[in-house]
Tab-separated table of C-alpha atoms and ligand atoms in Angstrom:
chain	number	residue	atom	x	y	z
Y	119	MET	CA	8.558	5.317	-23.047
Y	120	ALA	CA	10.827	4.276	-20.234
Y	121	SER	CA	11.437	0.578	-19.791
Y	122	SER	CA	11.997	-1.154	-16.482
Y	123	GLU	CA	15.729	-1.453	-17.018
Y	124	PRO	CA	18.316	0.207	-19.236
Y	125	SER	CA	17.350	-1.729	-22.316
Y	126	GLY	CA	19.414	-0.430	-25.162
Y	127	GLN	CA	17.342	0.110	-28.235
Y	128	ARG	CA	13.596	0.106	-28.108
Y	129	PRO	CA	12.102	-1.915	-30.907
Y	130	SER	CA	10.006	0.288	-33.149
Y	131	GLY	CA	6.656	-0.695	-34.578
Y	132	SER	CA	6.239	-3.772	-32.421
Y	133	SER	CA	3.689	-4.393	-29.730
Y	134	GLY	CA	3.860	-6.281	-26.455
Y	135	TYR	CA	7.087	-7.252	-24.784
Y	136	LEU	CA	10.400	-8.290	-26.151
Y	137	PHE	CA	12.783	-10.359	-24.085
Y	138	ARG	CA	16.305	-10.437	-25.454
Y	139	GLY	CA	18.778	-11.823	-22.962
Y	140	ASN	CA	18.716	-9.296	-20.158
Y	141	GLU	CA	17.250	-6.580	-22.330
Y	142	LEU	CA	13.615	-5.987	-21.557
Y	143	SER	CA	11.621	-3.457	-23.522
Y	144	MET	CA	8.062	-2.247	-23.726
Y	145	SER	CA	6.898	-0.623	-26.901
Y	146	THR	CA	3.642	0.788	-25.547
Y	147	ILE	CA	2.502	2.533	-22.378
Y	148	ASP	CA	0.815	-0.434	-20.794
Y	149	LEU	CA	-1.421	0.653	-17.912
Y	150	ARG	CA	-3.661	-2.420	-17.956
Y	151	SER	CA	-2.208	-3.771	-14.707
Y	152	ASP	CA	0.868	-3.901	-12.490
Y	153	THR	CA	0.969	-7.606	-13.401
Y	154	VAL	CA	2.643	-6.669	-16.709
Y	155	THR	CA	5.840	-5.649	-14.906
Y	156	LEU	CA	9.047	-7.367	-15.930
Y	157	PRO	CA	11.804	-8.733	-13.702
Y	158	THR	CA	14.661	-6.310	-13.086
Y	159	ALA	CA	18.260	-6.985	-14.122
Y	160	ASP	CA	19.116	-7.675	-10.447
Y	161	MET	CA	16.352	-10.280	-10.321
Y	162	LEU	CA	17.519	-11.983	-13.492
Y	163	ARG	CA	21.065	-12.118	-12.137
Y	164	ALA	CA	19.869	-13.545	-8.803
Y	165	MET	CA	17.762	-16.146	-10.603
Y	166	THR	CA	20.737	-17.481	-12.520
Y	167	SER	CA	22.980	-17.833	-9.476
Y	168	ALA	CA	20.555	-18.947	-6.723
Y	169	PRO	CA	21.381	-22.124	-4.797
Y	170	LEU	CA	18.643	-24.653	-5.595
Y	171	GLY	CA	17.190	-27.900	-4.256
Y	172	ASP	CA	13.952	-29.860	-4.327
Y	173	ASP	CA	11.383	-27.716	-2.535
Y	174	VAL	CA	8.843	-30.544	-2.303
Y	175	PHE	CA	11.490	-32.260	-0.129
Y	176	GLY	CA	11.840	-28.920	1.740
Y	177	GLU	CA	15.410	-28.658	0.439
Y	178	ASP	CA	15.518	-25.534	-1.712
Y	179	PRO	CA	17.645	-23.095	0.290
Y	180	THR	CA	16.476	-20.058	-1.685
Y	181	VAL	CA	12.785	-20.854	-1.175
Y	182	LEU	CA	13.443	-21.448	2.532
Y	183	ARG	CA	15.227	-18.104	2.788
Y	184	LEU	CA	12.382	-16.305	1.008
Y	185	GLU	CA	9.767	-17.944	3.244
Y	186	GLU	CA	11.711	-17.020	6.401
Y	187	THR	CA	12.221	-13.459	5.182
Y	188	ALA	CA	8.541	-13.078	4.255
Y	189	ALA	CA	7.287	-14.522	7.560
Y	190	ASP	CA	9.562	-12.158	9.436
Y	191	ARG	CA	8.433	-9.141	7.353
Y	192	MET	CA	4.771	-9.988	8.029
Y	193	GLY	CA	5.359	-10.795	11.714
Y	194	LYS	CA	4.062	-14.352	11.277
Y	195	GLU	CA	5.448	-17.729	12.366
Y	196	ALA	CA	5.708	-19.300	8.940
Y	197	ALA	CA	5.258	-18.718	5.220
Y	198	LEU	CA	4.698	-20.684	2.038
Y	199	PHE	CA	5.798	-19.733	-1.466
Y	200	VAL	CA	2.897	-20.282	-3.877
Y	201	ALA	CA	2.257	-19.872	-7.580
Y	202	SER	CA	-0.109	-16.886	-7.483
Y	203	GLY	CA	-2.245	-14.549	-5.417
Y	204	THR	CA	-5.242	-16.686	-6.312
Y	205	MET	CA	-3.540	-19.761	-4.861
Y	206	GLY	CA	-2.472	-17.821	-1.744
Y	207	ASN	CA	-6.054	-16.711	-1.112
Y	208	LEU	CA	-7.499	-20.139	-1.816
Y	209	LEU	CA	-5.093	-21.797	0.632
Y	210	GLY	CA	-5.848	-19.021	3.133
Y	211	LEU	CA	-9.544	-19.865	2.946
Y	212	LEU	CA	-8.983	-23.630	3.007
Y	213	VAL	CA	-7.052	-23.421	6.283
Y	214	ASN	CA	-9.538	-21.036	7.911
Y	215	ALA	CA	-12.855	-22.656	6.930
Y	216	HIS	CA	-14.277	-26.148	6.433
Y	217	PRO	CA	-16.689	-27.486	3.806
Y	218	GLY	CA	-20.218	-26.260	4.530
Y	219	GLN	CA	-18.991	-23.133	6.302
Y	220	GLU	CA	-19.232	-19.537	5.189
Y	221	VAL	CA	-16.639	-16.776	4.867
Y	222	ILE	CA	-17.668	-13.125	4.835
Y	223	ALA	CA	-16.175	-11.052	2.029
Y	224	GLU	CA	-16.710	-7.609	0.555
Y	225	ALA	CA	-19.072	-7.914	-2.427
Y	226	ASP	CA	-16.494	-6.647	-4.926
Y	227	SER	CA	-13.591	-8.581	-3.425
Y	228	HIS	CA	-11.127	-10.280	-5.732
Y	229	VAL	CA	-11.783	-13.576	-3.929
Y	230	PHE	CA	-15.470	-13.412	-4.807
Y	231	LEU	CA	-15.325	-11.825	-8.261
Y	232	ASN	CA	-12.109	-13.013	-9.816
Y	233	GLU	CA	-10.895	-16.296	-8.384
Y	234	ALA	CA	-12.989	-18.736	-10.380
Y	235	ALA	CA	-15.110	-19.802	-7.383
Y	236	GLY	CA	-12.140	-21.775	-6.049
Y	237	ALA	CA	-13.375	-21.630	-2.444
Y	238	ALA	CA	-16.677	-23.221	-3.499
Y	239	MET	CA	-15.193	-25.725	-5.942
Y	240	VAL	CA	-12.190	-26.897	-3.972
Y	241	GLY	CA	-13.193	-26.158	-0.404
Y	242	GLY	CA	-16.993	-26.430	-0.380
Y	243	ILE	CA	-16.891	-22.995	1.250
Y	244	GLN	CA	-19.638	-20.433	0.664
Y	245	VAL	CA	-18.622	-16.797	0.202
Y	246	ARG	CA	-21.083	-14.306	1.725
Y	247	GLN	CA	-20.972	-10.978	-0.117
Y	248	VAL	CA	-21.287	-7.746	1.823
Y	249	PRO	CA	-21.491	-4.554	-0.271
Y	250	THR	CA	-19.561	-1.490	0.954
Y	251	GLU	CA	-18.935	2.082	-0.207
Y	252	ARG	CA	-15.142	1.852	-0.412
Y	253	GLY	CA	-14.171	-1.788	0.109
Y	254	VAL	CA	-13.854	-1.405	3.882
Y	255	LEU	CA	-16.087	-3.722	5.940
Y	256	SER	CA	-17.375	-2.295	9.214
Y	257	PRO	CA	-17.824	-4.170	12.520
Y	258	ALA	CA	-21.586	-3.585	12.246
Y	259	GLN	CA	-21.628	-5.288	8.844
Y	260	ILE	CA	-19.751	-8.284	10.245
Y	261	LEU	CA	-22.195	-8.574	13.134
Y	262	ALA	CA	-25.126	-8.354	10.724
Y	263	ALA	CA	-23.635	-11.047	8.474
Y	264	LEU	CA	-22.710	-13.387	11.324
Y	265	ARG	CA	-24.792	-16.586	11.332
Y	266	PRO	CA	-26.485	-17.815	14.502
Y	267	THR	CA	-24.819	-20.941	15.893
Y	268	ASP	CA	-28.064	-22.644	16.933
Y	269	ASP	CA	-29.885	-22.714	13.568
Y	270	ASP	CA	-29.453	-25.896	11.538
Y	271	HIS	CA	-30.646	-24.086	8.399
Y	272	GLN	CA	-27.676	-21.752	8.261
Y	273	PRO	CA	-24.016	-22.362	7.419
Y	274	PRO	CA	-21.670	-21.554	10.308
Y	275	SER	CA	-19.569	-18.393	9.811
Y	276	ALA	CA	-15.877	-19.272	9.854
Y	277	ALA	CA	-13.842	-16.301	8.669
Y	278	VAL	CA	-13.719	-12.784	7.267
Y	279	ILE	CA	-11.647	-11.691	4.280
Y	280	ILE	CA	-10.052	-8.269	4.178
Y	281	GLU	CA	-8.708	-6.941	0.861
Y	282	ASN	CA	-6.019	-4.288	1.320
Y	283	THR	CA	-5.511	-2.435	-0.924
Y	284	HIS	CA	-8.942	-2.987	-2.414
Y	285	ASN	CA	-8.632	-3.425	-6.161
Y	286	TRP	CA	-12.201	-2.888	-7.409
Y	287	HIS	CA	-12.732	0.082	-5.101
Y	288	GLY	CA	-9.781	1.928	-6.612
Y	289	GLY	CA	-6.724	0.727	-4.707
Y	290	VAL	CA	-8.109	2.148	-1.453
Y	291	ALA	CA	-5.938	1.423	1.607
Y	292	TRP	CA	-7.557	0.521	4.936
Y	293	SER	CA	-6.795	2.759	7.931
Y	294	GLU	CA	-5.203	1.162	10.985
Y	295	GLN	CA	-8.341	1.956	12.974
Y	296	ASP	CA	-10.659	0.236	10.470
Y	297	LEU	CA	-8.411	-2.835	10.439
Y	298	ARG	CA	-8.332	-2.976	14.237
Y	299	HIS	CA	-12.074	-2.585	14.677
Y	300	LEU	CA	-12.887	-5.201	12.075
Y	301	SER	CA	-10.346	-7.670	13.396
Y	302	GLU	CA	-11.453	-7.252	17.036
Y	303	THR	CA	-15.076	-7.814	16.071
Y	304	ALA	CA	-14.259	-10.868	13.959
Y	305	ARG	CA	-11.997	-12.480	16.533
Y	306	SER	CA	-14.287	-11.812	19.473
Y	307	ASN	CA	-17.003	-13.660	17.530
Y	308	GLY	CA	-14.798	-16.670	16.839
Y	309	LEU	CA	-14.018	-15.785	13.209
Y	310	ALA	CA	-10.588	-16.141	11.643
Y	311	VAL	CA	-9.322	-13.257	9.500
Y	312	HIS	CA	-7.635	-13.766	6.138
Y	313	LEU	CA	-6.006	-10.747	4.528
Y	314	ASP	CA	-5.818	-10.620	0.743
Y	315	GLY	CA	-2.747	-8.425	0.770
Y	316	ALA	CA	-1.944	-8.838	-2.919
Y	317	ARG	CA	-0.880	-5.165	-2.723
Y	318	ILE	CA	-0.122	-4.933	1.015
Y	319	PHE	CA	3.130	-3.088	0.267
Y	320	ASN	CA	1.158	-0.418	-1.590
Y	321	ALA	CA	-1.087	-0.137	1.476
Y	322	SER	CA	1.968	0.181	3.685
Y	323	VAL	CA	3.578	2.874	1.529
Y	324	ALA	CA	0.286	4.808	1.296
Y	325	THR	CA	-0.527	4.770	5.016
Y	326	GLY	CA	2.976	4.756	6.490
Y	327	ALA	CA	2.144	1.623	8.525
Y	328	GLU	CA	4.685	-1.201	8.433
Y	329	VAL	CA	3.407	-4.336	6.715
Y	330	ARG	CA	3.571	-6.286	9.981
Y	331	ALA	CA	1.413	-3.590	11.611
Y	332	ILE	CA	-1.208	-4.304	8.930
Y	333	ALA	CA	-0.763	-8.094	8.942
Y	334	ARG	CA	-1.160	-8.337	12.737
Y	335	TYR	CA	-4.912	-7.871	12.289
Y	336	ALA	CA	-5.144	-11.097	10.272
Y	337	ASP	CA	-4.455	-14.747	11.058
Y	338	THR	CA	-3.261	-15.474	7.536
Y	339	VAL	CA	-2.073	-13.038	4.892
Y	340	SER	CA	-1.260	-13.577	1.245
Y	341	PHE	CA	0.736	-11.076	-0.775
Y	342	CYS	CA	1.979	-10.917	-4.354
Y	343	LEU	CA	5.567	-10.650	-5.501
Y	344	SER	CA	4.478	-10.524	-9.117
Y	345	LYS	CA	2.591	-7.207	-9.270
Y	346	GLY	CA	4.169	-3.885	-8.286
Y	347	LEU	CA	7.200	-5.752	-6.915
Y	348	CYS	CA	7.984	-6.966	-10.459
Y	349	CYS	CA	8.724	-10.668	-9.925
Y	350	PRO	CA	7.877	-12.885	-12.870
Y	351	VAL	CA	5.926	-15.349	-10.696
Y	352	GLY	CA	4.867	-15.888	-7.122
Y	353	SER	CA	2.967	-15.002	-3.996
Y	354	ILE	CA	3.398	-15.867	-0.338
Y	355	LEU	CA	0.948	-17.081	2.292
Y	356	CYS	CA	1.986	-16.264	5.874
Y	357	GLY	CA	0.432	-17.341	9.158
Y	358	PRO	CA	0.735	-19.620	12.190
Y	359	ALA	CA	3.000	-22.652	11.659
Y	360	GLY	CA	0.113	-25.145	11.977
Y	361	LYS	CA	-1.969	-23.410	9.311
Y	362	ILE	CA	0.989	-23.089	6.969
Y	363	ARG	CA	1.667	-26.817	7.366
Y	364	GLN	CA	-1.945	-27.527	6.315
Y	365	ALA	CA	-1.605	-25.057	3.435
Y	366	ARG	CA	1.495	-26.898	2.242
Y	367	ARG	CA	-0.520	-30.091	1.947
Y	368	TRP	CA	-3.320	-28.283	0.042
Y	369	ARG	CA	-0.710	-26.732	-2.248
Y	370	LYS	CA	0.619	-30.210	-3.090
Y	371	MET	CA	-2.906	-31.480	-3.747
Y	372	LEU	CA	-3.545	-28.582	-6.134
Y	373	GLY	CA	-0.390	-29.371	-8.081
Y	374	GLY	CA	1.473	-26.383	-6.685
Y	375	GLY	CA	4.431	-28.279	-5.221
Y	376	MET	CA	7.281	-26.854	-7.274
Y	377	ARG	CA	10.703	-28.458	-7.320
Y	378	GLN	CA	13.693	-26.129	-7.905
Y	379	ALA	CA	11.457	-23.142	-7.181
Y	380	GLY	CA	14.423	-21.216	-5.803
Y	381	VAL	CA	14.972	-19.931	-9.317
Y	382	LEU	CA	11.722	-17.957	-8.797
Y	383	ALA	CA	12.170	-17.311	-5.082
Y	384	ALA	CA	15.495	-15.599	-5.838
Y	385	ALA	CA	13.588	-12.844	-7.623
Y	386	GLY	CA	11.278	-12.575	-4.608
Y	387	LEU	CA	14.189	-11.916	-2.274
Y	388	VAL	CA	15.446	-9.147	-4.564
Y	389	ALA	CA	11.908	-7.725	-4.717
Y	390	LEU	CA	11.603	-7.520	-0.937
Y	391	GLU	CA	15.024	-5.878	-0.689
Y	392	THR	CA	14.816	-3.409	-3.549
Y	393	MET	CA	11.328	-2.860	-4.916
Y	394	VAL	CA	9.156	-1.786	-1.976
Y	395	GLY	CA	10.314	1.809	-1.430
Y	396	ARG	CA	9.870	2.749	-5.066
Y	397	LEU	CA	6.125	2.008	-4.987
Y	398	ALA	CA	5.773	5.631	-3.828
Y	399	ASP	CA	6.738	6.655	-7.396
Y	400	ASP	CA	3.858	4.578	-8.778
Y	401	HIS	CA	1.477	6.270	-6.344
Y	402	GLU	CA	2.708	9.712	-7.368
Y	403	ASN	CA	2.314	8.842	-11.042
Y	404	ALA	CA	-1.205	7.522	-10.434
Y	405	ARG	CA	-2.075	10.734	-8.612
Y	406	SER	CA	-0.834	12.968	-11.485
Y	407	LEU	CA	-2.645	10.779	-13.977
Y	408	ALA	CA	-5.901	10.935	-12.000
Y	409	GLU	CA	-5.657	14.686	-11.469
Y	410	GLY	CA	-5.079	15.211	-15.195
Y	411	LEU	CA	-7.982	12.942	-16.110
Y	412	ALA	CA	-10.330	14.560	-13.586
Y	413	GLU	CA	-9.876	17.917	-15.349
Y	414	MET	CA	-11.019	16.541	-18.706
Y	415	PRO	CA	-14.629	17.069	-19.778
Y	416	GLY	CA	-16.181	13.646	-20.342
Y	417	ILE	CA	-14.334	11.986	-17.452
Y	418	ASP	CA	-15.568	11.424	-13.920
Y	419	CYS	CA	-12.740	10.350	-11.601
Y	420	ASP	CA	-13.146	10.154	-7.809
Y	421	LEU	CA	-9.780	11.460	-6.638
Y	422	SER	CA	-10.448	10.486	-3.025
Y	423	ARG	CA	-10.053	6.830	-4.032
Y	424	VAL	CA	-6.725	7.349	-5.766
Y	425	GLN	CA	-4.502	6.507	-2.808
Y	426	THR	CA	-2.105	4.023	-4.391
Y	427	ASN	CA	-1.284	2.888	-7.952
Y	428	ILE	CA	-4.800	2.291	-9.321
Y	429	VAL	CA	-6.995	4.831	-11.138
Y	430	TYR	CA	-10.586	4.047	-12.103
Y	431	PHE	CA	-12.710	6.565	-13.994
Y	432	ARG	CA	-16.073	6.744	-15.723
Y	433	LEU	CA	-16.655	8.117	-19.200
Y	434	THR	CA	-19.690	10.351	-19.403
Y	435	ASN	CA	-19.905	10.852	-23.180
Y	436	MET	CA	-18.481	7.705	-24.778
Y	437	ASP	CA	-18.157	4.028	-24.043
Y	438	ALA	CA	-15.097	2.352	-22.613
Y	439	THR	CA	-14.553	0.149	-25.669
Y	440	GLY	CA	-14.434	3.142	-28.040
Y	441	PHE	CA	-12.193	5.105	-25.691
Y	442	LEU	CA	-9.709	2.268	-25.168
Y	443	THR	CA	-9.637	1.407	-28.855
Y	444	ALA	CA	-8.740	5.012	-29.649
Y	445	CYS	CA	-6.082	5.006	-26.898
Y	446	SER	CA	-4.510	1.761	-28.071
Y	447	GLY	CA	-4.210	3.187	-31.585
Y	448	ASP	CA	-1.850	5.749	-30.050
Y	449	GLY	CA	0.042	3.200	-27.959
Y	450	LEU	CA	-1.761	3.465	-24.595
Y	451	LEU	CA	-3.349	0.373	-23.055
Y	452	GLY	CA	-5.886	0.328	-20.224
Y	453	GLY	CA	-8.490	-2.034	-18.806
Y	454	GLU	CA	-12.242	-2.040	-19.480
Y	455	TYR	CA	-14.165	-2.718	-16.268
Y	456	GLY	CA	-17.720	-1.937	-17.362
Y	457	PRO	CA	-19.556	-0.214	-20.235
Y	458	ASP	CA	-18.221	3.189	-19.129
Y	459	LEU	CA	-15.593	2.219	-16.571
Y	460	VAL	CA	-11.854	2.226	-17.293
Y	461	ARG	CA	-8.892	1.291	-15.090
Y	462	PHE	CA	-5.294	2.433	-15.417
Y	463	VAL	CA	-2.576	1.031	-13.141
Y	464	THR	CA	0.880	2.564	-12.742
Y	465	HIS	CA	3.973	0.460	-12.132
Y	466	HIS	CA	7.723	0.141	-12.518
Y	467	GLY	CA	8.785	1.285	-15.967
Y	468	ILE	CA	6.119	3.989	-16.163
Y	469	SER	CA	7.671	7.447	-15.849
Y	470	PRO	CA	6.192	10.931	-15.299
Y	471	ALA	CA	6.841	11.521	-19.032
Y	472	ASP	CA	4.691	8.456	-19.816
Y	473	ILE	CA	1.934	9.927	-17.662
Y	474	ARG	CA	2.079	13.231	-19.560
Y	475	GLN	CA	1.983	11.343	-22.856
Y	476	SER	CA	-0.917	9.191	-21.635
Y	477	LEU	CA	-2.928	12.282	-20.720
Y	478	GLY	CA	-2.387	13.665	-24.238
Y	479	ILE	CA	-3.558	10.364	-25.739
Y	480	CYS	CA	-6.664	10.336	-23.495
Y	481	ARG	CA	-7.517	13.941	-24.443
Y	482	LYS	CA	-7.327	12.974	-28.115
Y	483	ALA	CA	-9.357	9.776	-27.583
Y	484	LEU	CA	-12.156	11.781	-25.945
Y	485	ARG	CA	-12.445	13.833	-29.129
Y	486	SER	CA	-12.614	10.776	-31.367
T	300	PLP	C1	-6.648	-7.903	-4.783
T	300	PLP	C2	-6.130	-9.075	-5.544
T	300	PLP	N1	-6.051	-10.259	-4.943
T	300	PLP	C3	-5.588	-11.356	-5.575
T	300	PLP	C4	-5.167	-11.288	-6.879
T	300	PLP	C5	-4.731	-12.562	-7.576
T	300	PLP	O1	-3.405	-12.569	-7.938
T	300	PLP	P1	-2.892	-13.530	-9.124
T	300	PLP	O2	-3.210	-12.820	-10.386
T	300	PLP	O3	-1.428	-13.651	-8.849
T	300	PLP	O4	-3.590	-14.813	-8.991
T	300	PLP	C6	-5.234	-10.070	-7.562
T	300	PLP	C7	-4.795	-9.987	-8.977
T	300	PLP	O5	-4.876	-8.978	-9.625
T	300	PLP	C8	-5.733	-8.932	-6.884
T	300	PLP	O6	-5.848	-7.743	-7.495
């Protein structure tokens, strides 16, 4: 299969990743997640030549440049380079809600399902879960979830979380109209809005809206450099200067103050310059993969949800464990998300030829 960079010889018979100098190779078609992406050669070069300083002293010029660039891209006053999307979301909640308050989140949101209850543990913040059809919260749902201010029994509502694209609902991108309506309702009821934009660039590429046109509907936004944008590490939290200053203090408390972090931020700058436009290729590959899967007997795939780089599908005649075990025997990896639910994610390094090969492997696995 194609690797993310010209990598010379592909090791045969090995599994996982090999890292030899600047040669990066994958020996399997790994569709478990876009988090498996490897840094590009341009990133590795930038990382070895970036000017560095102590970022806890606010003196790493590369981190400062990345934060300025990110804030500008998102149309926000300030930004903070953080270790992960999970940390970006946690800091986003900590600066928008106080202990004893509640934030409203979609029931299958990453913040609620997959972030180790950080808001509750670290912030004393309760997450209210609101189920939706496609990950998109409506104004009516916000109004219904809003707590009365004059009832001592109930926790005050502080904020709403938007996830765009929505991972568990299939990488669905919010429309501009849905974002606007939700944000207007939240703000007019005194709620802050935090956007989990781990894949905001996928949302932007899918809808044609600039990232700042998406981010304007939120007070704070976190996005990942380490997924489809291929950085080895890192996410960014953007927002008003005062909130980012508070987030910086929380980051220190959580042990996330990194010193010569410019070595990582350098990859982030390359990602923002070079890796956004190509996400359209991942979306096209996901679409071909989903269309091929949807034609196979034994697979139920809702094509209307395949808008970006994520493909979920249900197996109607076998379980996900058996299917994925058969696939991995032929060199294709995917994620198991329920007894009959499988997820494939396309990313840099996955070519149309890999998609064709993956479909062949899936067809064979269904017969196993
Ligand atoms: C929607 C969403 N938000 C946040 C995260 C957390 O990112 P990280 O793995 O960098 O902590 C993820 C990770 O997959 C995600 O899918």
